[in-house]
Coordinates of C-alpha atoms in Angstrom, one line a residue:
M1152 CA 16.4 -196.6 96.6
S1153 CA 17.7 -194.4 94.9
F1154 CA 17.9 -196.0 91.5
W1155 CA 13.8 -197.1 91.9
T1156 CA 13.0 -193.2 93.1
D1157 CA 15.0 -192.4 89.6
A1158 CA 13.2 -195.3 87.7
L1159 CA 10.1 -194.5 88.5
R1160 CA 9.9 -190.6 88.4
A1161 CA 11.8 -191.8 84.8
L1162 CA 8.2 -194.0 84.5
Q1163 CA 6.0 -191.2 85.5
Q1164 CA 7.4 -188.9 82.7
V1165 CA 7.3 -191.1 80.3
A1166 CA 3.4 -192.0 80.6
L1167 CA 2.9 -188.6 81.1
L1168 CA 4.5 -187.9 77.7
Q1169 CA 2.4 -190.2 76.4
H1170 CA -0.3 -188.8 77.6
K1171 CA 0.6 -185.4 76.0
V1172 CA 1.0 -187.3 72.7
E1173 CA -2.4 -188.8 72.6
Q1174 CA -3.7 -185.5 73.8
A1175 CA -1.0 -183.2 70.4
L1176 CA -2.4 -185.6 67.9
T1177 CA -5.9 -185.1 69.1
T1178 CA -5.5 -181.6 68.5
A1179 CA -4.2 -182.5 64.7
E1180 CA -7.2 -184.9 64.7
E1181 CA -10.0 -182.5 65.8
A1182 CA -7.6 -179.5 63.7
R1183 CA -7.4 -181.6 60.3
R1184 CA -11.0 -181.4 60.4
Y1185 CA -11.8 -178.2 60.7
S1186 CA -9.0 -177.8 57.7
I1187 CA -11.8 -180.0 55.5
E1188 CA -15.3 -178.3 56.9
T1189 CA -13.7 -175.1 56.5
R1190 CA -12.9 -175.6 52.6
E1191 CA -15.7 -177.5 51.9
R1192 CA -17.8 -174.6 52.7
V1193 CA -15.1 -172.2 51.2
I1194 CA -15.7 -174.5 47.5
R1195 CA -19.7 -173.8 48.3
L1196 CA -19.9 -170.2 48.9
E1197 CA -17.1 -170.1 45.7
T1198 CA -20.0 -171.7 43.4
L1199 CA -22.4 -170.0 44.8
I1200 CA -20.6 -166.8 43.5
D1201 CA -19.5 -168.5 40.3
I1202 CA -23.6 -169.2 40.0
A1203 CA -24.1 -165.9 40.6
M1204 CA -22.1 -163.6 38.2
K1205 CA -22.8 -166.6 35.5
R1206 CA -26.9 -164.9 36.3
S1207 CA -26.1 -161.6 36.2
A1208 CA -23.7 -161.5 32.9
T1209 CA -27.3 -161.9 31.3
P1210 CA -30.3 -159.7 31.1
P1211 CA -33.1 -160.7 32.5
P1212 CA -36.1 -162.1 29.9
A1213 CA -38.3 -159.4 28.6
P1214 CA -41.8 -160.5 31.1
P1215 CA -44.8 -161.0 29.1
V1216 CA -46.6 -157.9 26.8
L1217 CA -49.7 -157.3 27.0
P1218 CA -52.4 -157.9 24.4
D1219 CA -53.8 -153.9 23.5
R1220 CA -57.6 -153.9 23.8

């Protein structure tokens, strides 16, 4: 009986380990996707900041002058 009990317990531990590995892989995949999304957002923000800095570097155009009456 002890052999079968030990074998069953070992199989249960293997199944539990497999479940934990699958959970870890799922968590890692979610973290990877989150990292990619965050990187894309940072790139967009950097682009917006770069555009804003380039626009502020040039003086604004002069307003049109109305003719005198």
